[in-house]
PDB file of C-alpha atoms in Angstrom:
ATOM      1  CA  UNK A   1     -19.473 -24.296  62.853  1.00 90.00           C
ATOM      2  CA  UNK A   2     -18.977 -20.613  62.797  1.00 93.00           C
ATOM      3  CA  UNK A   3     -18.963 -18.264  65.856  1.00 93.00           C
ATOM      4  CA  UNK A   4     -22.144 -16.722  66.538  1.00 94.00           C
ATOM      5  CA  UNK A   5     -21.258 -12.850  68.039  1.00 92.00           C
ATOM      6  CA  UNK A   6     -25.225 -12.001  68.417  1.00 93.00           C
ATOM      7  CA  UNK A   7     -28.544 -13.312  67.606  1.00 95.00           C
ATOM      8  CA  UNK A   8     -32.120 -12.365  67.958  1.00 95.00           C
ATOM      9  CA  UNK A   9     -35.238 -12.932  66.234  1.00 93.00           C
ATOM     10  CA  UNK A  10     -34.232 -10.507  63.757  1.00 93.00           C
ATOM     11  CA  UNK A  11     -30.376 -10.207  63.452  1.00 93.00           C
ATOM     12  CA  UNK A  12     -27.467 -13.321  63.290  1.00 94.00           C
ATOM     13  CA  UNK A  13     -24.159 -11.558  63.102  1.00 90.00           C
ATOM     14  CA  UNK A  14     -21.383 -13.645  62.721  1.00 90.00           C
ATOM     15  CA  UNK A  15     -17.145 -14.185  63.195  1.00 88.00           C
ATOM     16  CA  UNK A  16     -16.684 -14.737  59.200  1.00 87.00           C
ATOM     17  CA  UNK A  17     -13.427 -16.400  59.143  1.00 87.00           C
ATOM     18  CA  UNK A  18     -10.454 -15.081  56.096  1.00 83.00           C
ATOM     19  CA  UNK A  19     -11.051 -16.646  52.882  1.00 82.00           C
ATOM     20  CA  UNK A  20     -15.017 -17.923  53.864  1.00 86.00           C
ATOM     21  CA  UNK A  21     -16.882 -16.938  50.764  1.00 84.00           C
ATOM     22  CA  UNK A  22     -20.346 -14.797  52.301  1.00 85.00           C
ATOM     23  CA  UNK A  23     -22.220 -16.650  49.193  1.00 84.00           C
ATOM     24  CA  UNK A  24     -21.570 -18.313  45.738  1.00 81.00           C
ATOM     25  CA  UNK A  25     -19.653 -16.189  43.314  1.00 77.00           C
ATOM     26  CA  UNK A  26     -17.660 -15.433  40.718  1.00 79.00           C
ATOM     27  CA  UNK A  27     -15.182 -14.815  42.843  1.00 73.00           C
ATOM     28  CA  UNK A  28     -14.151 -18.253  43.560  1.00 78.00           C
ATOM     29  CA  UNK A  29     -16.005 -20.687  41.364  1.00 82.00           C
ATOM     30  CA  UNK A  30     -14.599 -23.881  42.400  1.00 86.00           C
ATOM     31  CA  UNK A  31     -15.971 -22.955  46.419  1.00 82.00           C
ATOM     32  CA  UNK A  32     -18.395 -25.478  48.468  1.00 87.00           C
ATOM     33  CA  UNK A  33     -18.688 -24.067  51.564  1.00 90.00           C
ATOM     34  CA  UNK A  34     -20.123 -20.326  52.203  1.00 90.00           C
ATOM     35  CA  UNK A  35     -21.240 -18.172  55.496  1.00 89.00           C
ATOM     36  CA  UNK A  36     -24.643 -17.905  54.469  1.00 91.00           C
ATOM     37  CA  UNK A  37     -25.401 -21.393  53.741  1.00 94.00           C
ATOM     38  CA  UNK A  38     -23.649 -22.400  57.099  1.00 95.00           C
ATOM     39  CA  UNK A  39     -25.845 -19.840  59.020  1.00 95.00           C
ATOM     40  CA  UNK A  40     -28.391 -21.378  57.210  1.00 95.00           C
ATOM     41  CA  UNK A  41     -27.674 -24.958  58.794  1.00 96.00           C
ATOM     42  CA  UNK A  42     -26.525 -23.777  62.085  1.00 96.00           C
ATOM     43  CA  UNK A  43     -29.535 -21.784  63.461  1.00 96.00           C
ATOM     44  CA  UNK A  44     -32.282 -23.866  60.978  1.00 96.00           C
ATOM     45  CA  UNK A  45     -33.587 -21.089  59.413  1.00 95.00           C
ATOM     46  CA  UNK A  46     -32.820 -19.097  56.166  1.00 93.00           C
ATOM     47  CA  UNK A  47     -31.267 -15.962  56.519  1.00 94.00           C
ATOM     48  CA  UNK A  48     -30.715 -13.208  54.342  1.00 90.00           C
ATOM     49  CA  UNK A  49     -26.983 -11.374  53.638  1.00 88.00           C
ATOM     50  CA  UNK A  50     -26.895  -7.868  55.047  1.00 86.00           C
ATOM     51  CA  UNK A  51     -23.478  -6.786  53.501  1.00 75.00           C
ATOM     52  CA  UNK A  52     -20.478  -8.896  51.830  1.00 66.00           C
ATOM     53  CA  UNK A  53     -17.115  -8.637  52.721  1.00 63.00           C
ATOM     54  CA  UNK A  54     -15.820 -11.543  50.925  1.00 59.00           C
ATOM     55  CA  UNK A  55     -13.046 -13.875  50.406  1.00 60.00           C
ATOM     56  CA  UNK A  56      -9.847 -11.730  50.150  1.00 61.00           C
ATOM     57  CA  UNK A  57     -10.795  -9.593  53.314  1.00 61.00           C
ATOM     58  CA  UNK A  58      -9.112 -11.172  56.450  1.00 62.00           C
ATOM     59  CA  UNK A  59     -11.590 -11.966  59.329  1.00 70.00           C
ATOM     60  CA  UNK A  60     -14.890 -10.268  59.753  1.00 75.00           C
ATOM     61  CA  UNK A  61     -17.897  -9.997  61.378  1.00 74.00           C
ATOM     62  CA  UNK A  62     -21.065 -10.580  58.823  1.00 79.00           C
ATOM     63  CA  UNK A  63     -24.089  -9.848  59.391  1.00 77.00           C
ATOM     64  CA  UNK A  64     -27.829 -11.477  58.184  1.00 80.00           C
ATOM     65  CA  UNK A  65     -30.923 -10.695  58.285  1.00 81.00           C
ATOM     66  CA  UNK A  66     -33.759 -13.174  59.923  1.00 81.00           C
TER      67      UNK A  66
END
């Protein structure tokens, strides 16, 4: 379950945790698990990726669009 910093009906932004993949990619093809996805599951709605700071950054906040 990922830390959710603020939500409203139009924003999620999230604590993206180092090495947490924002979606699938190139990057790491061999990944299961990614932010958007878990937003996804967490708040039951589908969300859409604002910016990517991805899997080599350390900790970050992410956020997605409603």
């Amino acid at each position: 379950m990922l830390e959710i910093l603020y939500q409203d009906k139009y924003l999620v932004a999230i604590n993206k945790p180092s090495g947490l993949l924002v979606h699938k990619s190139p990057i790491d093809k061999r990944e299961t698990q990614f932010a958007l996805q878990m937003v996804c599951d967490q708040i039951g709605q589908y969300v859409y990726s604002v910016h990517r700071l991805d899997k080599p950054i350390t900790k970050s906040i992410s956020i997605f669009i409603v």
